Amino acid sequence: MNNQKQQKPTLSGQRFKTRKRDEKERFDPTQFQDCIIQGLTETGTDLEAVAKFLDASGAKLDYRRYAETLFDILVAGGMLAPGGTLADDMMRTDVCVFAAQEDLETMQAFAQVFNKLIRRYKYLEKGFEDEVKKLLLFLKGFSESERNKLAMLTGVLLANGTLNASILNSLYNENLVKEGVSAAFAVKLFKSWINEKDINAVAASLRKVSMDNRLMELFPANKQSVEHFTKYFTEAGLKELSEYVRNQQTIGARKELQKELQEQMSRGDPFKDIILYVKEEMKKNNIPEPVVIGIIWSSVMSTVEWNKKEELVAEQAIKHLKQYSPLLAAFTTQGQSELTLLLKIQEYCYDNIHFMKAFQKIVVLFYKGQGVPNPQTADRYRSAAHQEAGRTAGAEVLSEEPILKWYKDAHVAKGKSVFLEQMKKFVEWLKNAEEESESEAEEGD
């Protein structure tokens, strides 16, 4: 017995064969396709019946494994070959998006089918997202009508939250962009999306996935301008999208302007160079002067570390702002710009508690430049001659009319009672000076 050779263990091939069979089944969705198409043929075009059939079939068929096949059938009528064509030797059905009527109402009904299916089988979410990304890359393989239907459907699904806006990354495919497919598809998609929601909801969705500043990439590099985008989408009936993109570009340009301004100020660049740069940016990006004065004010106030003691910060602010008054004066050539600056000063003094008592001093500085009148001794400045003399002593940033308008009804609520009280005597002086100037002009006539 001891001489008998011990039988060596051998590997059974059974497990290996089972695995191979499972692997073959996994990548052979033909039987699954046949079951789905047969069921859809029996339901016909009644989408309520389609939704119920899909709901029930999920308990019997392996949706998790064959998600791509399932969605191919529901969209195109059968399994798609690479490039977006239907395989010739496969079964197909007319109960699908591509064979349906090309109108928004029909696509809304199909969106409900997908919505119900994914709500019922949550694990299909990722598979559906991947499917749509793939379909967008296949756009050139579809007919124009099929692309239109897919675009409308995608817009509705984006609006109801079934899809995430990140799927739009597929539209930036170089070939799709180059041949104009991406832009044409986007028109139908955004019309559908905005119809379901509004431009604000669309913008919020785009912001969440950092795509709010990428819409111009739907066009080739040589056509990526606000003007081209605006013309294309406005003519297509999407004026609100055109305006949104224009605003986004302006916001981006404003941020860049403020960043560059702060760098120029920290380097101590000459004002003439800064003014030239700002005016070029205004023209290039169509930024209005009232917006620019707000950017300059913020930049000027961010270039210094302010004293924490209230009794010292006003003196520090006057010294600092006197230095920058020529720069501010270059961009307050309109009444609205002056009023915007007044409101920015009011908000800044309110938001920074140490500046609460400095508001009137800043306004007076900007009114007279370096020749600052003292409202407590306003009688000395009653004549127009004195007024003019004071004005020529420094750069005039603010004039009478915007200050009076701000005082009367254009101020904001922030610190209103405190600032109006501070300005009371100065405003009285302004009114008296204005009246005397008018009466002297009448006597001269």
Short mmCIF file of C-alpha atoms in Angstrom, two decimals:
data_model
loop_
_atom_site.label_atom_id
_atom_site.label_comp_id
_atom_site.label_asym_id
_atom_site.label_seq_id
_atom_site.Cartn_x
_atom_site.Cartn_y
_atom_site.Cartn_z
CA MET A 1 0.00 0.00 0.00
CA ASN A 2 2.90 2.27 0.84
CA ASN A 3 4.42 1.63 -2.58
CA GLN A 4 1.30 2.80 -4.29
CA LYS A 5 1.85 6.19 -5.84
CA GLN A 6 -0.19 8.96 -4.34
CA GLN A 7 -2.51 10.42 -6.94
CA LYS A 8 -1.59 13.98 -7.71
CA PRO A 9 -4.38 16.56 -7.59
CA THR A 10 -5.51 17.79 -10.98
CA LEU A 11 -7.19 21.06 -11.93
CA SER A 12 -10.75 20.56 -12.97
CA GLY A 13 -11.63 22.25 -16.24
CA GLN A 14 -15.24 22.66 -15.23
CA ARG A 15 -14.87 26.08 -13.63
CA PHE A 16 -12.86 27.37 -16.56
CA LYS A 17 -15.50 26.19 -19.04
CA THR A 18 -18.25 27.79 -17.00
CA ARG A 19 -16.40 31.06 -16.97
CA LYS A 20 -15.83 30.91 -20.69
CA ARG A 21 -19.51 30.21 -21.31
CA ASP A 22 -20.52 33.09 -19.02
CA GLU A 23 -18.08 35.37 -20.80
CA LYS A 24 -19.53 34.41 -24.17
CA GLU A 25 -23.08 35.04 -22.96
CA ARG A 26 -22.07 38.41 -21.54
CA PHE A 27 -20.95 39.67 -24.91
CA ASP A 28 -23.72 38.08 -26.94
CA PRO A 29 -26.74 40.34 -26.46
CA THR A 30 -28.66 38.94 -29.45
CA GLN A 31 -31.13 36.96 -27.35
CA PHE A 32 -31.70 39.96 -25.09
CA GLN A 33 -32.32 42.15 -28.16
CA ASP A 34 -34.81 39.67 -29.60
CA CYS A 35 -36.82 39.64 -26.34
CA ILE A 36 -36.95 43.45 -26.15
CA ILE A 37 -37.86 43.93 -29.82
CA GLN A 38 -40.55 41.25 -29.66
CA GLY A 39 -42.07 42.94 -26.61
CA LEU A 40 -41.96 46.39 -28.22
CA THR A 41 -43.60 45.00 -31.38
CA GLU A 42 -46.44 43.67 -29.26
CA THR A 43 -46.95 46.97 -27.39
CA GLY A 44 -46.98 49.02 -30.59
CA THR A 45 -46.58 52.81 -30.43
CA ASP A 46 -48.52 53.21 -27.17
CA LEU A 47 -45.74 54.65 -25.01
CA GLU A 48 -47.64 53.99 -21.79
CA ALA A 49 -47.70 50.29 -22.74
CA VAL A 50 -44.00 50.51 -23.68
CA ALA A 51 -43.14 51.90 -20.25
CA LYS A 52 -45.10 49.13 -18.50
CA PHE A 53 -43.46 46.44 -20.64
CA LEU A 54 -39.96 47.77 -19.83
CA ASP A 55 -40.82 47.99 -16.16
CA ALA A 56 -41.98 44.35 -16.05
CA SER A 57 -39.14 43.03 -18.23
CA GLY A 58 -36.50 44.35 -15.82
CA ALA A 59 -37.45 41.55 -13.42
CA LYS A 60 -36.79 38.87 -16.05
CA LEU A 61 -34.07 40.31 -18.29
CA ASP A 62 -30.54 41.39 -17.32
CA TYR A 63 -30.77 45.18 -17.78
CA ARG A 64 -27.54 45.71 -15.87
CA ARG A 65 -25.49 43.61 -18.29
CA TYR A 66 -27.25 44.72 -21.48
CA ALA A 67 -27.90 48.40 -20.70
CA GLU A 68 -26.19 49.60 -23.89
CA THR A 69 -28.22 47.22 -26.05
CA LEU A 70 -31.45 48.24 -24.33
CA PHE A 71 -30.85 51.96 -24.93
CA ASP A 72 -29.63 51.39 -28.51
CA ILE A 73 -32.96 49.70 -29.26
CA LEU A 74 -35.09 52.38 -27.57
CA VAL A 75 -33.30 55.17 -29.43
CA ALA A 76 -32.36 53.68 -32.82
CA GLY A 77 -34.52 50.56 -33.08
CA GLY A 78 -31.69 48.04 -32.80
CA MET A 79 -28.07 47.53 -31.81
CA LEU A 80 -25.75 50.17 -33.24
CA ALA A 81 -22.48 49.33 -34.94
CA PRO A 82 -19.48 51.66 -34.43
CA GLY A 83 -20.21 54.97 -36.14
CA GLY A 84 -23.93 54.84 -35.47
CA THR A 85 -25.25 52.54 -38.19
CA LEU A 86 -27.69 49.70 -37.54
CA ALA A 87 -26.26 46.23 -38.11
CA ASP A 88 -27.90 44.72 -41.24
CA ASP A 89 -28.26 41.22 -39.87
CA MET A 90 -29.98 42.27 -36.65
CA MET A 91 -33.65 42.58 -35.76
CA ARG A 92 -35.02 46.09 -35.48
CA THR A 93 -38.17 47.83 -34.32
CA ASP A 94 -40.03 50.98 -35.31
CA VAL A 95 -40.99 51.59 -31.66
CA CYS A 96 -38.04 53.90 -31.05
CA VAL A 97 -37.05 57.57 -30.96
CA PHE A 98 -35.58 57.63 -34.47
CA ALA A 99 -38.75 56.18 -36.05
CA ALA A 100 -41.10 58.52 -34.15
CA GLN A 101 -42.57 61.83 -35.27
CA GLU A 102 -40.16 64.76 -35.29
CA ASP A 103 -41.90 67.08 -32.82
CA LEU A 104 -41.33 68.19 -29.24
CA GLU A 105 -44.50 66.65 -27.86
CA THR A 106 -43.51 63.17 -29.06
CA MET A 107 -39.99 63.57 -27.65
CA GLN A 108 -41.47 64.68 -24.31
CA ALA A 109 -43.49 61.43 -24.26
CA PHE A 110 -40.36 59.37 -25.01
CA ALA A 111 -38.49 61.25 -22.27
CA GLN A 112 -41.12 59.98 -19.83
CA VAL A 113 -40.40 56.40 -20.91
CA PHE A 114 -36.67 56.83 -20.13
CA ASN A 115 -37.44 58.72 -16.95
CA LYS A 116 -39.75 56.00 -15.59
CA LEU A 117 -37.32 53.23 -16.56
CA ILE A 118 -34.33 54.85 -14.85
CA ARG A 119 -36.37 55.82 -11.79
CA ARG A 120 -37.44 52.16 -11.48
CA TYR A 121 -33.96 50.73 -12.09
CA LYS A 122 -31.56 53.29 -10.60
CA TYR A 123 -28.49 51.31 -11.65
CA LEU A 124 -29.27 52.26 -15.28
CA GLU A 125 -28.39 55.94 -14.66
CA LYS A 126 -24.69 55.56 -15.45
CA GLY A 127 -25.36 53.29 -18.44
CA PHE A 128 -27.83 55.78 -19.89
CA GLU A 129 -25.40 58.67 -19.45
CA ASP A 130 -22.69 56.67 -21.24
CA GLU A 131 -25.19 55.80 -23.99
CA VAL A 132 -26.06 59.44 -24.67
CA LYS A 133 -22.38 60.42 -24.71
CA LYS A 134 -21.82 57.67 -27.30
CA LEU A 135 -24.84 58.72 -29.37
CA LEU A 136 -23.56 62.30 -29.50
CA LEU A 137 -20.23 61.07 -30.84
CA PHE A 138 -22.15 59.09 -33.50
CA LEU A 139 -24.15 62.14 -34.72
CA LYS A 140 -22.56 62.15 -38.18
CA GLY A 141 -23.87 58.61 -38.72
CA PHE A 142 -27.50 59.71 -38.19
CA SER A 143 -29.82 61.53 -40.57
CA GLU A 144 -30.69 65.18 -39.92
CA SER A 145 -34.16 64.18 -38.72
CA GLU A 146 -32.69 61.59 -36.32
CA ARG A 147 -30.27 64.20 -34.96
CA ASN A 148 -33.12 66.65 -34.44
CA LYS A 149 -35.15 64.08 -32.49
CA LEU A 150 -32.17 63.13 -30.36
CA ALA A 151 -31.45 66.81 -29.68
CA MET A 152 -35.02 67.52 -28.55
CA LEU A 153 -35.08 64.39 -26.40
CA THR A 154 -31.73 65.27 -24.79
CA GLY A 155 -32.95 68.80 -24.03
CA VAL A 156 -36.04 67.47 -22.24
CA LEU A 157 -33.98 64.91 -20.29
CA LEU A 158 -31.51 67.62 -19.23
CA ALA A 159 -34.42 69.77 -18.08
CA ASN A 160 -36.04 67.06 -15.96
CA GLY A 161 -32.73 65.99 -14.39
CA THR A 162 -32.53 62.52 -15.96
CA LEU A 163 -29.27 63.59 -17.63
CA ASN A 164 -26.37 65.66 -16.33
CA ALA A 165 -25.07 68.55 -18.47
CA SER A 166 -21.60 66.96 -18.50
CA ILE A 167 -22.80 64.75 -21.41
CA LEU A 168 -22.47 67.84 -23.62
CA ASN A 169 -18.69 67.36 -23.57
CA SER A 170 -19.20 64.90 -26.45
CA LEU A 171 -20.31 67.82 -28.66
CA TYR A 172 -16.80 69.28 -28.48
CA ASN A 173 -15.50 66.43 -30.62
CA GLU A 174 -13.23 68.02 -33.24
CA ASN A 175 -14.90 66.44 -36.28
CA LEU A 176 -18.43 67.30 -35.12
CA VAL A 177 -17.41 70.90 -34.45
CA LYS A 178 -15.52 71.28 -37.72
CA GLU A 179 -18.48 70.12 -39.85
CA GLY A 180 -21.03 72.29 -38.02
CA VAL A 181 -22.88 69.29 -36.59
CA SER A 182 -22.32 70.34 -32.96
CA ALA A 183 -23.70 73.85 -33.37
CA ALA A 184 -26.78 72.69 -35.34
CA PHE A 185 -27.48 69.99 -32.74
CA ALA A 186 -27.04 72.51 -29.90
CA VAL A 187 -29.71 74.77 -31.39
CA LYS A 188 -32.39 72.07 -31.19
CA LEU A 189 -31.16 70.87 -27.81
CA PHE A 190 -31.18 74.32 -26.15
CA LYS A 191 -34.56 75.23 -27.64
CA SER A 192 -36.00 72.09 -26.09
CA TRP A 193 -34.20 72.63 -22.77
CA ILE A 194 -35.20 76.28 -22.42
CA ASN A 195 -38.76 75.44 -23.43
CA GLU A 196 -38.96 73.03 -20.46
CA LYS A 197 -37.22 75.36 -17.99
CA ASP A 198 -35.74 78.82 -18.63
CA ILE A 199 -32.33 80.31 -19.37
CA ASN A 200 -31.54 80.76 -15.65
CA ALA A 201 -32.11 77.06 -14.92
CA VAL A 202 -30.03 76.12 -17.98
CA ALA A 203 -27.23 78.45 -16.86
CA ALA A 204 -27.26 76.94 -13.35
CA SER A 205 -26.92 73.42 -14.79
CA LEU A 206 -24.04 74.50 -17.03
CA ARG A 207 -22.26 76.22 -14.13
CA LYS A 208 -22.42 73.05 -12.00
CA VAL A 209 -20.29 71.19 -14.54
CA SER A 210 -18.07 74.19 -15.43
CA MET A 211 -19.46 74.45 -18.95
CA ASP A 212 -20.91 77.96 -18.70
CA ASN A 213 -17.79 79.44 -20.34
CA ARG A 214 -17.30 76.73 -23.00
CA LEU A 215 -20.29 77.19 -25.29
CA MET A 216 -18.28 79.05 -27.93
CA GLU A 217 -16.26 75.85 -28.40
CA LEU A 218 -19.24 74.54 -30.38
CA PHE A 219 -17.63 76.46 -33.26
CA PRO A 220 -14.19 76.02 -34.87
CA ALA A 221 -11.39 78.15 -33.40
CA ASN A 222 -11.61 80.76 -36.20
CA LYS A 223 -15.30 81.34 -35.40
CA GLN A 224 -15.09 81.40 -31.60
CA SER A 225 -16.18 84.99 -31.07
CA VAL A 226 -19.10 86.51 -29.19
CA GLU A 227 -20.24 88.19 -32.41
CA HIS A 228 -20.40 84.93 -34.37
CA PHE A 229 -22.07 83.01 -31.53
CA THR A 230 -24.64 85.77 -30.98
CA LYS A 231 -25.49 86.04 -34.68
CA TYR A 232 -25.81 82.25 -35.14
CA PHE A 233 -28.01 81.54 -32.14
CA THR A 234 -30.09 84.74 -32.38
CA GLU A 235 -30.96 83.92 -36.00
CA ALA A 236 -31.90 80.42 -34.83
CA GLY A 237 -34.37 81.92 -32.34
CA LEU A 238 -32.23 81.62 -29.20
CA LYS A 239 -31.66 85.26 -28.30
CA GLU A 240 -31.65 84.50 -24.55
CA LEU A 241 -28.76 82.02 -25.01
CA SER A 242 -26.87 84.60 -27.10
CA GLU A 243 -27.29 87.22 -24.37
CA TYR A 244 -26.23 84.72 -21.71
CA VAL A 245 -22.99 83.92 -23.54
CA ARG A 246 -22.32 87.60 -24.14
CA ASN A 247 -22.78 88.27 -20.42
CA GLN A 248 -20.51 85.35 -19.52
CA GLN A 249 -17.77 86.69 -21.78
CA THR A 250 -18.17 90.14 -20.27
CA ILE A 251 -17.94 88.73 -16.74
CA GLY A 252 -14.78 86.85 -17.70
CA ALA A 253 -13.30 89.98 -19.26
CA ARG A 254 -14.17 92.01 -16.14
CA LYS A 255 -12.42 89.52 -13.87
CA GLU A 256 -9.33 89.61 -16.07
CA LEU A 257 -9.43 93.40 -16.13
CA GLN A 258 -9.57 93.63 -12.33
CA LYS A 259 -6.76 91.11 -11.92
CA GLU A 260 -4.50 92.96 -14.36
CA LEU A 261 -5.39 96.35 -12.83
CA GLN A 262 -4.36 95.19 -9.37
CA GLU A 263 -1.06 93.90 -10.75
CA GLN A 264 -0.39 97.20 -12.55
CA MET A 265 -1.18 99.19 -9.40
CA SER A 266 1.02 96.98 -7.22
CA ARG A 267 3.89 97.52 -9.69
CA GLY A 268 3.29 101.26 -9.58
CA ASP A 269 2.71 101.62 -13.34
CA PRO A 270 2.10 105.22 -14.53
CA PHE A 271 -1.57 106.24 -14.61
CA LYS A 272 -1.35 107.14 -18.30
CA ASP A 273 -0.39 103.52 -19.09
CA ILE A 274 -3.14 102.11 -16.86
CA ILE A 275 -5.74 104.42 -18.41
CA LEU A 276 -4.68 103.43 -21.93
CA TYR A 277 -4.88 99.72 -21.04
CA VAL A 278 -8.33 100.07 -19.45
CA LYS A 279 -9.73 102.02 -22.40
CA GLU A 280 -8.47 99.37 -24.83
CA GLU A 281 -10.11 96.62 -22.75
CA MET A 282 -13.37 98.60 -22.61
CA LYS A 283 -13.45 98.86 -26.37
CA LYS A 284 -12.34 95.27 -27.04
CA ASN A 285 -14.83 93.66 -24.63
CA ASN A 286 -17.61 96.23 -24.89
CA ILE A 287 -17.50 97.02 -21.16
CA PRO A 288 -19.48 100.17 -20.28
CA GLU A 289 -17.84 102.95 -18.25
CA PRO A 290 -20.13 102.59 -15.18
CA VAL A 291 -18.96 98.97 -14.87
CA VAL A 292 -15.32 99.97 -15.28
CA ILE A 293 -15.46 102.60 -12.52
CA GLY A 294 -16.72 99.93 -10.14
CA ILE A 295 -13.80 97.66 -11.08
CA ILE A 296 -11.29 100.51 -10.65
CA TRP A 297 -12.74 101.45 -7.24
CA SER A 298 -12.46 97.82 -6.03
CA SER A 299 -8.92 97.56 -7.35
CA VAL A 300 -7.83 100.84 -5.74
CA MET A 301 -9.27 99.83 -2.36
CA SER A 302 -7.65 96.40 -2.46
CA THR A 303 -4.10 97.68 -2.97
CA VAL A 304 -3.61 98.84 0.63
CA GLU A 305 -3.85 97.33 4.11
CA TRP A 306 -6.20 99.55 6.06
CA ASN A 307 -5.65 100.73 9.62
CA LYS A 308 -7.92 99.03 12.14
CA LYS A 309 -8.41 102.25 14.14
CA GLU A 310 -11.41 104.26 12.99
CA GLU A 311 -9.84 107.61 13.90
CA LEU A 312 -6.84 106.88 11.64
CA VAL A 313 -8.43 105.09 8.69
CA ALA A 314 -10.19 108.20 7.32
CA GLU A 315 -6.91 110.08 7.08
CA GLN A 316 -5.24 107.07 5.48
CA ALA A 317 -8.11 106.71 2.98
CA ILE A 318 -8.01 110.38 1.94
CA LYS A 319 -4.27 110.23 1.39
CA HIS A 320 -4.59 107.03 -0.66
CA LEU A 321 -7.58 108.15 -2.74
CA LYS A 322 -6.10 111.59 -3.42
CA GLN A 323 -3.23 109.77 -5.10
CA TYR A 324 -5.63 107.73 -7.31
CA SER A 325 -8.19 110.46 -8.05
CA PRO A 326 -6.74 111.18 -11.55
CA LEU A 327 -7.27 107.51 -12.47
CA LEU A 328 -10.86 107.53 -11.18
CA ALA A 329 -11.53 110.87 -12.90
CA ALA A 330 -10.58 109.38 -16.28
CA PHE A 331 -13.56 107.00 -16.04
CA THR A 332 -16.27 109.24 -14.61
CA THR A 333 -17.08 111.13 -17.80
CA GLN A 334 -20.78 110.15 -17.54
CA GLY A 335 -23.34 110.95 -14.86
CA GLN A 336 -24.18 107.25 -14.51
CA SER A 337 -20.51 106.43 -13.87
CA GLU A 338 -20.38 109.03 -11.11
CA LEU A 339 -23.55 107.68 -9.54
CA THR A 340 -22.17 104.12 -9.73
CA LEU A 341 -19.01 105.27 -7.94
CA LEU A 342 -21.07 106.96 -5.21
CA LEU A 343 -22.99 103.73 -4.63
CA LYS A 344 -19.73 101.72 -4.55
CA ILE A 345 -18.32 104.13 -1.95
CA GLN A 346 -21.53 103.85 0.12
CA GLU A 347 -21.48 100.04 0.02
CA TYR A 348 -17.76 99.90 0.84
CA CYS A 349 -18.06 102.24 3.83
CA TYR A 350 -21.02 100.24 5.14
CA ASP A 351 -19.39 96.84 4.62
CA ASN A 352 -16.13 97.99 6.29
CA ILE A 353 -17.17 99.31 9.68
CA HIS A 354 -14.03 101.45 10.19
CA PHE A 355 -15.04 103.54 7.14
CA MET A 356 -18.51 104.50 8.41
CA LYS A 357 -17.37 108.02 9.37
CA ALA A 358 -15.22 108.46 6.27
CA PHE A 359 -17.98 108.50 3.64
CA GLN A 360 -18.53 112.27 3.52
CA LYS A 361 -14.78 113.00 3.52
CA ILE A 362 -14.27 110.70 0.50
CA VAL A 363 -17.15 112.26 -1.46
CA VAL A 364 -15.90 115.79 -0.74
CA LEU A 365 -12.38 114.81 -1.78
CA PHE A 366 -13.66 113.50 -5.11
CA TYR A 367 -15.84 116.56 -5.64
CA LYS A 368 -13.00 119.04 -5.32
CA GLY A 369 -9.93 116.92 -5.83
CA GLN A 370 -7.17 118.47 -3.71
CA GLY A 371 -9.09 121.73 -3.21
CA VAL A 372 -11.54 120.36 -0.63
CA PRO A 373 -14.20 122.73 0.70
CA ASN A 374 -15.18 122.40 4.33
CA PRO A 375 -18.98 122.14 4.60
CA GLN A 376 -18.75 123.56 8.16
CA THR A 377 -17.40 126.81 6.68
CA ALA A 378 -19.49 126.65 3.52
CA ASP A 379 -20.05 130.44 3.40
CA ARG A 380 -16.49 130.87 2.17
CA TYR A 381 -17.39 128.82 -0.95
CA ARG A 382 -20.67 130.43 -1.93
CA SER A 383 -19.56 132.08 -5.13
CA ALA A 384 -19.15 130.35 -8.45
CA ALA A 385 -15.65 131.79 -8.66
CA HIS A 386 -14.59 130.03 -5.48
CA GLN A 387 -16.27 126.91 -6.72
CA GLU A 388 -14.33 126.98 -9.97
CA ALA A 389 -11.05 127.77 -8.20
CA GLY A 390 -11.49 124.80 -5.89
CA ARG A 391 -12.28 122.55 -8.80
CA THR A 392 -9.13 123.37 -10.74
CA ALA A 393 -6.96 122.55 -7.71
CA GLY A 394 -7.24 118.80 -8.37
CA ALA A 395 -8.90 116.09 -10.42
CA GLU A 396 -12.69 116.30 -10.32
CA VAL A 397 -14.16 112.83 -9.98
CA LEU A 398 -17.71 113.72 -8.91
CA SER A 399 -19.95 116.62 -9.93
CA GLU A 400 -22.96 118.28 -8.29
CA GLU A 401 -25.82 116.59 -10.14
CA PRO A 402 -24.96 112.94 -9.37
CA ILE A 403 -24.25 113.82 -5.71
CA LEU A 404 -27.62 115.57 -5.38
CA LYS A 405 -29.35 112.70 -7.14
CA TRP A 406 -27.69 110.17 -4.86
CA TYR A 407 -28.77 112.20 -1.82
CA LYS A 408 -32.37 112.61 -3.01
CA ASP A 409 -33.35 109.13 -4.18
CA ALA A 410 -30.51 107.11 -5.78
CA HIS A 411 -28.79 105.86 -2.60
CA VAL A 412 -29.13 102.29 -1.38
CA ALA A 413 -30.38 101.15 2.02
CA LYS A 414 -26.93 100.25 3.41
CA GLY A 415 -26.10 102.83 6.11
CA LYS A 416 -28.61 105.22 4.55
CA SER A 417 -29.47 107.27 7.67
CA VAL A 418 -25.81 107.62 8.75
CA PHE A 419 -24.52 108.68 5.35
CA LEU A 420 -27.38 111.05 4.55
CA GLU A 421 -26.80 112.79 7.88
CA GLN A 422 -23.07 113.07 7.10
CA MET A 423 -23.84 114.61 3.71
CA LYS A 424 -26.57 116.99 4.83
CA LYS A 425 -24.46 120.18 5.22
CA PHE A 426 -22.41 119.49 2.12
CA VAL A 427 -25.56 118.96 0.03
CA GLU A 428 -27.02 122.22 1.39
CA TRP A 429 -23.83 123.97 0.37
CA LEU A 430 -24.04 122.41 -3.11
CA LYS A 431 -27.65 123.56 -3.56
CA ASN A 432 -26.84 127.11 -2.46
CA ALA A 433 -23.79 127.26 -4.70
CA GLU A 434 -25.86 125.98 -7.62
CA GLU A 435 -28.63 128.54 -7.00
CA GLU A 436 -26.13 131.41 -6.74
CA SER A 437 -24.41 130.25 -9.91
CA GLU A 438 -27.76 130.25 -11.73
CA SER A 439 -28.70 133.70 -10.47
CA GLU A 440 -25.31 135.12 -11.47
CA ALA A 441 -25.78 133.63 -14.93
CA GLU A 442 -29.21 135.28 -15.20
CA GLU A 443 -27.75 138.68 -14.13
CA GLY A 444 -25.04 138.27 -16.76
CA ASP A 445 -27.73 137.75 -19.43
#
